[in-house]
PDB file of C-alpha atoms in Angstrom:
ATOM      1  CA  MET A   1      59.932  24.108 146.340  1.00  0.00           C
ATOM      2  CA  ASN A   2      61.178  26.473 143.650  1.00  0.00           C
ATOM      3  CA  VAL A   3      63.949  24.852 141.598  1.00  0.00           C
ATOM      4  CA  GLY A   4      64.863  28.221 140.142  1.00  0.00           C
ATOM      5  CA  HIS A   5      65.640  29.583 143.614  1.00  0.00           C
ATOM      6  CA  ILE A   6      67.845  26.544 144.341  1.00  0.00           C
ATOM      7  CA  LEU A   7      69.828  27.050 141.156  1.00  0.00           C
ATOM      8  CA  THR A   8      70.126  30.794 141.799  1.00  0.00           C
ATOM      9  CA  VAL A   9      71.625  30.224 145.255  1.00  0.00           C
ATOM     10  CA  ALA A  10      73.983  27.554 143.890  1.00  0.00           C
ATOM     11  CA  ARG A  11      75.007  29.652 140.885  1.00  0.00           C
ATOM     12  CA  THR A  12      75.752  32.676 143.087  1.00  0.00           C
ATOM     13  CA  ASP A  13      77.988  30.645 145.392  1.00  0.00           C
ATOM     14  CA  LEU A  14      79.804  28.976 142.492  1.00  0.00           C
ATOM     15  CA  LYS A  15      80.504  32.354 140.890  1.00  0.00           C
ATOM     16  CA  GLN A  16      82.064  33.531 144.134  1.00  0.00           C
ATOM     17  CA  LEU A  17      84.210  30.387 144.262  1.00  0.00           C
ATOM     18  CA  ILE A  18      85.397  30.827 140.687  1.00  0.00           C
ATOM     19  CA  GLY A  19      86.498  34.350 141.543  1.00  0.00           C
ATOM     20  CA  ALA A  20      88.335  33.246 144.707  1.00  0.00           C
ATOM     21  CA  ARG A  21      91.765  32.252 143.385  1.00  0.00           C
ATOM     22  CA  ASP A  22      93.058  31.752 146.911  1.00  0.00           C
ATOM     23  CA  PHE A  23      90.564  28.901 147.212  1.00  0.00           C
ATOM     24  CA  TRP A  24      90.586  27.032 143.926  1.00  0.00           C
ATOM     25  CA  LEU A  25      94.336  27.217 143.254  1.00  0.00           C
ATOM     26  CA  PRO A  26      95.176  25.120 146.376  1.00  0.00           C
ATOM     27  CA  MET A  27      92.260  22.798 145.560  1.00  0.00           C
ATOM     28  CA  MET A  28      93.572  22.254 142.021  1.00  0.00           C
ATOM     29  CA  PHE A  29      97.005  21.535 143.446  1.00  0.00           C
ATOM     30  CA  LEU A  30      95.449  19.010 145.838  1.00  0.00           C
ATOM     31  CA  GLY A  31      93.655  17.189 143.017  1.00  0.00           C
ATOM     32  CA  GLY A  32      96.750  17.284 140.807  1.00  0.00           C
ATOM     33  CA  LEU A  33      98.933  15.937 143.599  1.00  0.00           C
ATOM     34  CA  PHE A  34      96.767  12.895 144.384  1.00  0.00           C
ATOM     35  CA  PHE A  35      95.445  12.078 140.891  1.00  0.00           C
ATOM     36  CA  VAL A  36      98.490  12.928 138.761  1.00  0.00           C
ATOM     37  CA  ILE A  37     101.813  13.597 140.466  1.00  0.00           C
ATOM     38  CA  VAL A  38     101.897  10.843 143.119  1.00  0.00           C
ATOM     39  CA  PRO A  39     100.496   8.065 140.842  1.00  0.00           C
ATOM     40  CA  LEU A  40     102.784   9.128 137.991  1.00  0.00           C
ATOM     41  CA  VAL A  41     105.901   9.026 140.149  1.00  0.00           C
ATOM     42  CA  LEU A  42     105.085   5.775 141.953  1.00  0.00           C
ATOM     43  CA  LEU A  43     103.842   3.795 138.963  1.00  0.00           C
ATOM     44  CA  SER A  44     106.704   4.986 136.758  1.00  0.00           C
ATOM     45  CA  SER A  45     109.224   4.062 139.442  1.00  0.00           C
ATOM     46  CA  ILE A  46     107.900   0.510 139.597  1.00  0.00           C
ATOM     47  CA  THR A  47     107.025  -0.323 136.004  1.00  0.00           C
ATOM     48  CA  ALA A  48     108.893   1.991 133.640  1.00  0.00           C
ATOM     49  CA  ILE A  49     112.074   2.777 135.521  1.00  0.00           C
ATOM     50  CA  GLY A  50     112.249  -0.551 137.348  1.00  0.00           C
ATOM     51  CA  ASP A  51     112.686   0.196 141.039  1.00  0.00           C
ATOM     52  CA  VAL A  52     113.860  -3.286 142.013  1.00  0.00           C
ATOM     53  CA  ASP A  53     113.698  -2.771 145.770  1.00  0.00           C
ATOM     54  CA  ALA A  54     110.148  -1.421 145.726  1.00  0.00           C
ATOM     55  CA  VAL A  55     108.964  -4.210 143.405  1.00  0.00           C
ATOM     56  CA  ALA A  56     110.584  -6.871 145.594  1.00  0.00           C
ATOM     57  CA  GLN A  57     108.941  -5.503 148.730  1.00  0.00           C
ATOM     58  CA  ILE A  58     105.502  -5.345 147.145  1.00  0.00           C
ATOM     59  CA  SER A  59     105.878  -8.839 145.671  1.00  0.00           C
ATOM     60  CA  GLN A  60     106.775 -10.217 149.087  1.00  0.00           C
ATOM     61  CA  THR A  61     103.698  -8.521 150.513  1.00  0.00           C
ATOM     62  CA  LEU A  62     101.458 -10.012 147.804  1.00  0.00           C
ATOM     63  CA  GLU A  63     102.745 -13.503 148.561  1.00  0.00           C
ATOM     64  CA  MET A  64     101.469 -13.134 152.122  1.00  0.00           C
ATOM     65  CA  LEU A  65      97.914 -12.459 150.968  1.00  0.00           C
ATOM     66  CA  PRO A  66      95.305 -15.261 150.898  1.00  0.00           C
ATOM     67  CA  ALA A  67      94.948 -17.155 147.622  1.00  0.00           C
ATOM     68  CA  THR A  68      91.600 -15.475 146.888  1.00  0.00           C
ATOM     69  CA  ALA A  69      93.218 -12.048 147.102  1.00  0.00           C
ATOM     70  CA  GLN A  70      96.157 -13.080 144.905  1.00  0.00           C
ATOM     71  CA  GLU A  71      93.771 -14.326 142.225  1.00  0.00           C
ATOM     72  CA  ASN A  72      92.370 -10.793 141.859  1.00  0.00           C
ATOM     73  CA  VAL A  73      95.802  -9.378 140.991  1.00  0.00           C
ATOM     74  CA  ARG A  74      96.661  -9.287 137.282  1.00  0.00           C
ATOM     75  CA  GLY A  75     100.078  -9.174 135.662  1.00  0.00           C
ATOM     76  CA  ASN A  76     102.697 -11.617 134.368  1.00  0.00           C
ATOM     77  CA  SER A  77     105.691 -10.022 136.086  1.00  0.00           C
ATOM     78  CA  ASP A  78     106.458  -8.723 139.562  1.00  0.00           C
ATOM     79  CA  ALA A  79     106.493  -5.153 138.255  1.00  0.00           C
ATOM     80  CA  GLY A  80     103.131  -5.628 136.534  1.00  0.00           C
ATOM     81  CA  ARG A  81     101.475  -7.168 139.575  1.00  0.00           C
ATOM     82  CA  ALA A  82     102.905  -4.481 141.852  1.00  0.00           C
ATOM     83  CA  GLY A  83     101.704  -1.744 139.510  1.00  0.00           C
ATOM     84  CA  TYR A  84      98.251  -3.325 139.285  1.00  0.00           C
ATOM     85  CA  VAL A  85      97.864  -3.444 143.083  1.00  0.00           C
ATOM     86  CA  LEU A  86      98.963   0.160 143.493  1.00  0.00           C
ATOM     87  CA  ALA A  87      96.756   1.431 140.678  1.00  0.00           C
ATOM     88  CA  VAL A  88      93.575  -0.456 141.565  1.00  0.00           C
ATOM     89  CA  TYR A  89      93.627  -0.743 145.346  1.00  0.00           C
ATOM     90  CA  LEU A  90      96.059   1.737 146.935  1.00  0.00           C
ATOM     91  CA  PHE A  91      94.800   4.911 145.262  1.00  0.00           C
ATOM     92  CA  GLY A  92      91.098   4.054 145.497  1.00  0.00           C
ATOM     93  CA  PRO A  93      90.532   5.783 148.849  1.00  0.00           C
ATOM     94  CA  VAL A  94      92.225   8.905 147.477  1.00  0.00           C
ATOM     95  CA  ALA A  95      89.251   9.291 145.173  1.00  0.00           C
ATOM     96  CA  VAL A  96      87.218   9.827 148.327  1.00  0.00           C
ATOM     97  CA  VAL A  97      89.694  12.064 150.154  1.00  0.00           C
ATOM     98  CA  VAL A  98      89.956  14.688 147.415  1.00  0.00           C
ATOM     99  CA  PRO A  99      86.231  15.455 146.928  1.00  0.00           C
ATOM    100  CA  LEU A 100      85.625  15.270 150.671  1.00  0.00           C
ATOM    101  CA  THR A 101      88.352  17.827 151.346  1.00  0.00           C
ATOM    102  CA  ILE A 102      87.137  20.222 148.669  1.00  0.00           C
ATOM    103  CA  SER A 103      83.403  19.914 149.307  1.00  0.00           C
ATOM    104  CA  THR A 104      83.645  20.140 153.089  1.00  0.00           C
ATOM    105  CA  ALA A 105      85.870  23.222 152.784  1.00  0.00           C
ATOM    106  CA  VAL A 106      83.207  24.894 150.644  1.00  0.00           C
ATOM    107  CA  GLY A 107      80.331  23.686 152.790  1.00  0.00           C
ATOM    108  CA  ALA A 108      81.943  24.790 156.052  1.00  0.00           C
ATOM    109  CA  ALA A 109      82.011  28.406 154.902  1.00  0.00           C
ATOM    110  CA  SER A 110      78.701  28.400 153.067  1.00  0.00           C
ATOM    111  CA  ILE A 111      76.307  29.596 155.792  1.00  0.00           C
ATOM    112  CA  VAL A 112      78.542  31.055 158.482  1.00  0.00           C
ATOM    113  CA  GLY A 113      80.407  32.816 155.679  1.00  0.00           C
ATOM    114  CA  GLU A 114      77.220  34.652 154.727  1.00  0.00           C
ATOM    115  CA  ARG A 115      77.036  36.099 158.238  1.00  0.00           C
ATOM    116  CA  GLU A 116      80.729  37.027 158.261  1.00  0.00           C
ATOM    117  CA  ARG A 117      80.469  38.793 154.895  1.00  0.00           C
ATOM    118  CA  GLY A 118      77.292  40.585 155.967  1.00  0.00           C
ATOM    119  CA  THR A 119      75.244  39.014 153.147  1.00  0.00           C
ATOM    120  CA  GLY A 120      73.207  36.733 155.422  1.00  0.00           C
ATOM    121  CA  GLU A 121      70.579  39.447 155.914  1.00  0.00           C
ATOM    122  CA  PHE A 122      70.146  39.822 152.156  1.00  0.00           C
ATOM    123  CA  LEU A 123      69.757  36.047 151.776  1.00  0.00           C
ATOM    124  CA  ALA A 124      67.374  35.800 154.745  1.00  0.00           C
ATOM    125  CA  HIS A 125      65.041  38.373 153.184  1.00  0.00           C
ATOM    126  CA  SER A 126      65.245  36.917 149.667  1.00  0.00           C
ATOM    127  CA  PRO A 127      62.205  35.220 148.057  1.00  0.00           C
ATOM    128  CA  ALA A 128      63.917  31.810 148.402  1.00  0.00           C
ATOM    129  CA  ASP A 129      62.629  29.689 151.287  1.00  0.00           C
ATOM    130  CA  VAL A 130      65.055  28.036 153.708  1.00  0.00           C
ATOM    131  CA  ARG A 131      64.822  24.654 151.970  1.00  0.00           C
ATOM    132  CA  ALA A 132      65.801  26.212 148.652  1.00  0.00           C
ATOM    133  CA  ILE A 133      68.692  28.015 150.366  1.00  0.00           C
ATOM    134  CA  TYR A 134      69.842  24.786 152.002  1.00  0.00           C
ATOM    135  CA  LEU A 135      69.681  22.748 148.788  1.00  0.00           C
ATOM    136  CA  GLY A 136      71.376  25.534 146.841  1.00  0.00           C
ATOM    137  CA  LYS A 137      74.223  25.599 149.366  1.00  0.00           C
ATOM    138  CA  LEU A 138      74.404  21.801 149.207  1.00  0.00           C
ATOM    139  CA  LEU A 139      74.633  21.819 145.416  1.00  0.00           C
ATOM    140  CA  ALA A 140      77.283  24.548 145.397  1.00  0.00           C
ATOM    141  CA  SER A 141      79.360  22.568 147.919  1.00  0.00           C
ATOM    142  CA  LEU A 142      78.979  19.180 146.237  1.00  0.00           C
ATOM    143  CA  LEU A 143      79.704  20.156 142.633  1.00  0.00           C
ATOM    144  CA  PRO A 144      83.308  21.453 143.028  1.00  0.00           C
ATOM    145  CA  GLY A 145      84.466  18.313 144.833  1.00  0.00           C
ATOM    146  CA  TYR A 146      82.732  15.835 142.548  1.00  0.00           C
ATOM    147  CA  ALA A 147      83.704  17.680 139.357  1.00  0.00           C
ATOM    148  CA  THR A 148      87.348  17.706 140.475  1.00  0.00           C
ATOM    149  CA  THR A 149      87.124  13.983 141.142  1.00  0.00           C
ATOM    150  CA  ILE A 150      85.617  13.174 137.745  1.00  0.00           C
ATOM    151  CA  VAL A 151      88.299  15.174 135.909  1.00  0.00           C
ATOM    152  CA  GLY A 152      91.071  13.724 138.088  1.00  0.00           C
ATOM    153  CA  PHE A 153      89.664  10.226 137.604  1.00  0.00           C
ATOM    154  CA  GLY A 154      89.829  10.592 133.822  1.00  0.00           C
ATOM    155  CA  ILE A 155      93.455  11.751 133.924  1.00  0.00           C
ATOM    156  CA  TYR A 156      94.331   9.034 136.431  1.00  0.00           C
ATOM    157  CA  SER A 157      92.765   6.356 134.195  1.00  0.00           C
ATOM    158  CA  LEU A 158      94.889   7.511 131.276  1.00  0.00           C
ATOM    159  CA  ILE A 159      98.068   7.435 133.389  1.00  0.00           C
ATOM    160  CA  VAL A 160      97.324   3.947 134.716  1.00  0.00           C
ATOM    161  CA  ASN A 161      96.560   2.442 131.300  1.00  0.00           C
ATOM    162  CA  VAL A 162      99.623   3.982 129.665  1.00  0.00           C
ATOM    163  CA  ILE A 163     102.078   3.006 132.414  1.00  0.00           C
ATOM    164  CA  VAL A 164     100.689  -0.242 133.859  1.00  0.00           C
ATOM    165  CA  GLY A 165      98.605  -1.474 130.901  1.00  0.00           C
ATOM    166  CA  PRO A 166     101.530  -2.958 128.903  1.00  0.00           C
ATOM    167  CA  ASP A 167     102.478  -5.163 131.887  1.00  0.00           C
ATOM    168  CA  VAL A 168      98.985  -6.570 132.475  1.00  0.00           C
ATOM    169  CA  GLY A 169      97.867  -7.299 128.921  1.00  0.00           C
ATOM    170  CA  GLY A 170      96.505  -3.961 127.697  1.00  0.00           C
ATOM    171  CA  TRP A 171      94.083  -1.290 128.808  1.00  0.00           C
ATOM    172  CA  PHE A 172      92.246  -2.514 131.875  1.00  0.00           C
ATOM    173  CA  PHE A 173      91.285   0.572 133.863  1.00  0.00           C
ATOM    174  CA  PRO A 174      88.725   1.560 135.203  1.00  0.00           C
ATOM    175  CA  THR A 175      87.889  -1.766 136.768  1.00  0.00           C
ATOM    176  CA  SER A 176      84.383  -2.608 137.955  1.00  0.00           C
ATOM    177  CA  GLU A 177      85.393  -1.707 141.536  1.00  0.00           C
ATOM    178  CA  TRP A 178      86.311   1.815 140.430  1.00  0.00           C
ATOM    179  CA  TRP A 179      83.062   2.332 138.512  1.00  0.00           C
ATOM    180  CA  VAL A 180      81.113   1.348 141.630  1.00  0.00           C
ATOM    181  CA  LEU A 181      83.281   3.649 143.736  1.00  0.00           C
ATOM    182  CA  MET A 182      82.895   6.670 141.462  1.00  0.00           C
ATOM    183  CA  LEU A 183      79.196   6.352 140.639  1.00  0.00           C
ATOM    184  CA  TRP A 184      77.685   4.586 143.644  1.00  0.00           C
ATOM    185  CA  VAL A 185      79.881   5.197 146.707  1.00  0.00           C
ATOM    186  CA  ILE A 186      81.366   8.693 146.414  1.00  0.00           C
ATOM    187  CA  PRO A 187      78.166  10.727 145.747  1.00  0.00           C
ATOM    188  CA  PRO A 188      76.367   9.575 148.940  1.00  0.00           C
ATOM    189  CA  PHE A 189      79.600   9.961 150.916  1.00  0.00           C
ATOM    190  CA  LEU A 190      79.767  13.591 149.841  1.00  0.00           C
ATOM    191  CA  ALA A 191      76.081  14.173 150.568  1.00  0.00           C
ATOM    192  CA  LEU A 192      76.391  12.536 153.994  1.00  0.00           C
ATOM    193  CA  ALA A 193      79.438  14.610 154.941  1.00  0.00           C
ATOM    194  CA  LEU A 194      77.830  17.808 153.698  1.00  0.00           C
ATOM    195  CA  SER A 195      74.624  17.119 155.603  1.00  0.00           C
ATOM    196  CA  VAL A 196      76.709  17.350 158.787  1.00  0.00           C
ATOM    197  CA  VAL A 197      78.995  20.161 157.636  1.00  0.00           C
ATOM    198  CA  LEU A 198      76.118  22.437 156.590  1.00  0.00           C
ATOM    199  CA  ARG A 199      74.480  21.941 159.964  1.00  0.00           C
ATOM    200  CA  LEU A 200      77.740  22.887 161.640  1.00  0.00           C
ATOM    201  CA  SER A 201      78.100  25.911 159.377  1.00  0.00           C
ATOM    202  CA  ALA A 202      74.624  27.102 160.425  1.00  0.00           C
ATOM    203  CA  ARG A 203      75.378  26.737 164.130  1.00  0.00           C
ATOM    204  CA  VAL A 204      78.977  27.899 164.699  1.00  0.00           C
ATOM    205  CA  LYS A 205      80.182  31.483 165.069  1.00  0.00           C
ATOM    206  CA  SER A 206      83.097  31.497 162.608  1.00  0.00           C
ATOM    207  CA  THR A 207      84.302  29.839 159.411  1.00  0.00           C
ATOM    208  CA  ALA A 208      87.449  28.632 161.181  1.00  0.00           C
ATOM    209  CA  ALA A 209      85.387  26.723 163.747  1.00  0.00           C
ATOM    210  CA  ALA A 210      83.271  25.152 161.006  1.00  0.00           C
ATOM    211  CA  GLN A 211      86.343  24.060 159.034  1.00  0.00           C
ATOM    212  CA  GLN A 212      87.961  22.465 162.080  1.00  0.00           C
ATOM    213  CA  ALA A 213      84.806  20.535 162.865  1.00  0.00           C
ATOM    214  CA  SER A 214      84.379  19.437 159.248  1.00  0.00           C
ATOM    215  CA  GLY A 215      87.834  17.841 159.369  1.00  0.00           C
ATOM    216  CA  LEU A 216      86.597  15.521 162.111  1.00  0.00           C
ATOM    217  CA  VAL A 217      83.614  14.588 159.957  1.00  0.00           C
ATOM    218  CA  SER A 218      85.875  13.472 157.104  1.00  0.00           C
ATOM    219  CA  ILE A 219      88.052  11.095 159.157  1.00  0.00           C
ATOM    220  CA  PRO A 220      85.522   8.256 159.679  1.00  0.00           C
ATOM    221  CA  LEU A 221      84.445   8.440 156.039  1.00  0.00           C
ATOM    222  CA  ILE A 222      88.069   8.070 154.909  1.00  0.00           C
ATOM    223  CA  MET A 223      88.419   5.023 157.156  1.00  0.00           C
ATOM    224  CA  VAL A 224      85.326   3.500 155.529  1.00  0.00           C
ATOM    225  CA  ALA A 225      86.874   4.160 152.109  1.00  0.00           C
ATOM    226  CA  TYR A 226      90.026   2.226 153.059  1.00  0.00           C
ATOM    227  CA  SER A 227      87.854  -0.612 154.360  1.00  0.00           C
ATOM    228  CA  GLN A 228      86.026  -0.674 151.038  1.00  0.00           C
ATOM    229  CA  SER A 229      89.328  -0.833 149.142  1.00  0.00           C
ATOM    230  CA  THR A 230      90.610  -3.662 151.332  1.00  0.00           C
ATOM    231  CA  GLY A 231      87.374  -5.579 150.866  1.00  0.00           C
ATOM    232  CA  ALA A 232      87.689  -5.270 147.089  1.00  0.00           C
ATOM    233  CA  LEU A 233      91.228  -6.672 147.232  1.00  0.00           C
ATOM    234  CA  PHE A 234      90.020  -9.736 149.123  1.00  0.00           C
ATOM    235  CA  GLY A 235      87.254 -10.358 146.607  1.00  0.00           C
ATOM    236  CA  ALA A 236      84.391  -8.847 148.597  1.00  0.00           C
ATOM    237  CA  ALA A 237      83.104  -6.833 145.645  1.00  0.00           C
ATOM    238  CA  ARG A 238      79.609  -6.758 147.102  1.00  0.00           C
ATOM    239  CA  ALA A 239      80.974  -4.830 150.078  1.00  0.00           C
ATOM    240  CA  SER A 240      81.195  -1.688 147.934  1.00  0.00           C
ATOM    241  CA  VAL A 241      77.594  -2.064 146.829  1.00  0.00           C
ATOM    242  CA  VAL A 242      76.442  -2.554 150.419  1.00  0.00           C
ATOM    243  CA  ILE A 243      78.528   0.355 151.715  1.00  0.00           C
ATOM    244  CA  GLY A 244      77.181   2.588 148.966  1.00  0.00           C
ATOM    245  CA  GLY A 245      73.600   1.570 149.757  1.00  0.00           C
ATOM    246  CA  LEU A 246      74.061   2.321 153.442  1.00  0.00           C
ATOM    247  CA  ALA A 247      75.672   5.654 152.606  1.00  0.00           C
ATOM    248  CA  TRP A 248      72.709   6.602 150.377  1.00  0.00           C
ATOM    249  CA  ALA A 249      70.241   5.761 153.159  1.00  0.00           C
ATOM    250  CA  LEU A 250      72.219   7.716 155.765  1.00  0.00           C
ATOM    251  CA  ALA A 251      72.667  10.627 153.365  1.00  0.00           C
ATOM    252  CA  VAL A 252      68.912  10.929 152.757  1.00  0.00           C
ATOM    253  CA  VAL A 253      68.231  10.951 156.506  1.00  0.00           C
ATOM    254  CA  GLY A 254      71.103  13.352 157.170  1.00  0.00           C
ATOM    255  CA  LEU A 255      69.997  15.796 154.482  1.00  0.00           C
ATOM    256  CA  TRP A 256      66.407  15.699 155.668  1.00  0.00           C
ATOM    257  CA  ARG A 257      67.435  16.487 159.230  1.00  0.00           C
ATOM    258  CA  GLY A 258      70.075  18.973 158.154  1.00  0.00           C
ATOM    259  CA  MET A 259      67.509  20.974 156.225  1.00  0.00           C
ATOM    260  CA  LYS A 260      65.900  21.902 159.521  1.00  0.00           C
ATOM    261  CA  ALA A 261      69.159  23.437 160.782  1.00  0.00           C
ATOM    262  CA  VAL A 262      68.957  26.337 158.346  1.00  0.00           C
ATOM    263  CA  SER A 263      66.617  29.126 159.349  1.00  0.00           C
ATOM    264  CA  ARG A 264      66.296  32.808 158.612  1.00  0.00           C
ATOM    265  CA  SER A 265      67.261  33.623 162.198  1.00  0.00           C
ATOM    266  CA  ARG A 266      70.532  31.682 161.771  1.00  0.00           C
ATOM    267  CA  LEU A 267      71.282  33.526 158.545  1.00  0.00           C
ATOM    268  CA  LEU A 268      70.741  36.786 160.421  1.00  0.00           C
ATOM    269  CA  GLY A 269      72.832  35.561 163.349  1.00  0.00           C
ATOM    270  CA  VAL A 270      70.097  36.162 165.915  1.00  0.00           C
ATOM    271  CA  ALA A 271      69.289  32.530 166.761  1.00  0.00           C
ATOM    272  CA  ASP A 272      70.169  31.134 170.171  1.00  0.00           C
ATOM    273  CA  GLY A 273      73.724  29.812 170.432  1.00  0.00           C
ATOM    274  CA  ILE A 274      75.173  32.045 167.709  1.00  0.00           C
TER     275      ILE A 274
END
């Protein structure tokens, strides 16, 4: 397999994305909304401004949790404990939603988009073999979502430490759960989702159909992310490691099988079912 061909396919797609303002402007707004605006407003309302009603409701909820879950919550005041729970556990699944949304949107249009733009024939007759084309498309779909998440995660960490840190004894974020989530859980989740989305993109007749189907792919993965966050709250830290390991195994199988879905006849739009 020629690595140069893989990088050429990925670089070409990324250049097209960078030039498509109608794509990356909404994606930047999405990342900014979930990683900056919503956390900033909620955490400031609870800790800095002192939203008494919200703090009281969250404190009552925390008192209903088992003792093992309450021991994982830091903070010497109701506002601090409420801010800690929101920062560490509530927004964790968002770190999965954002890259999934961006990467699946790119992946859904990657192959069927070539046919719609009339460039599929050029790609089909290029020196790159179908595996290089597939992996190049995968790389070009994965990088925008993961890069957005890494940048958003850095900004989010700064916001959390500045706003919540004083109430819980100093800078505390990222916690170990978040490092596992960012480095061990999210990458295979993206690869697993894209293994399905790229197969759909190779088989459907339009980008709209691929994007609708990719939305269904994201839903179960988001549910798993919320399960992982809940498990971390109740002290099941190993759950994240196990979930990540399963996701890596499924992603490898999914990518291996998905590679077979891309063929020169599908790029040309002459395969059966297209």
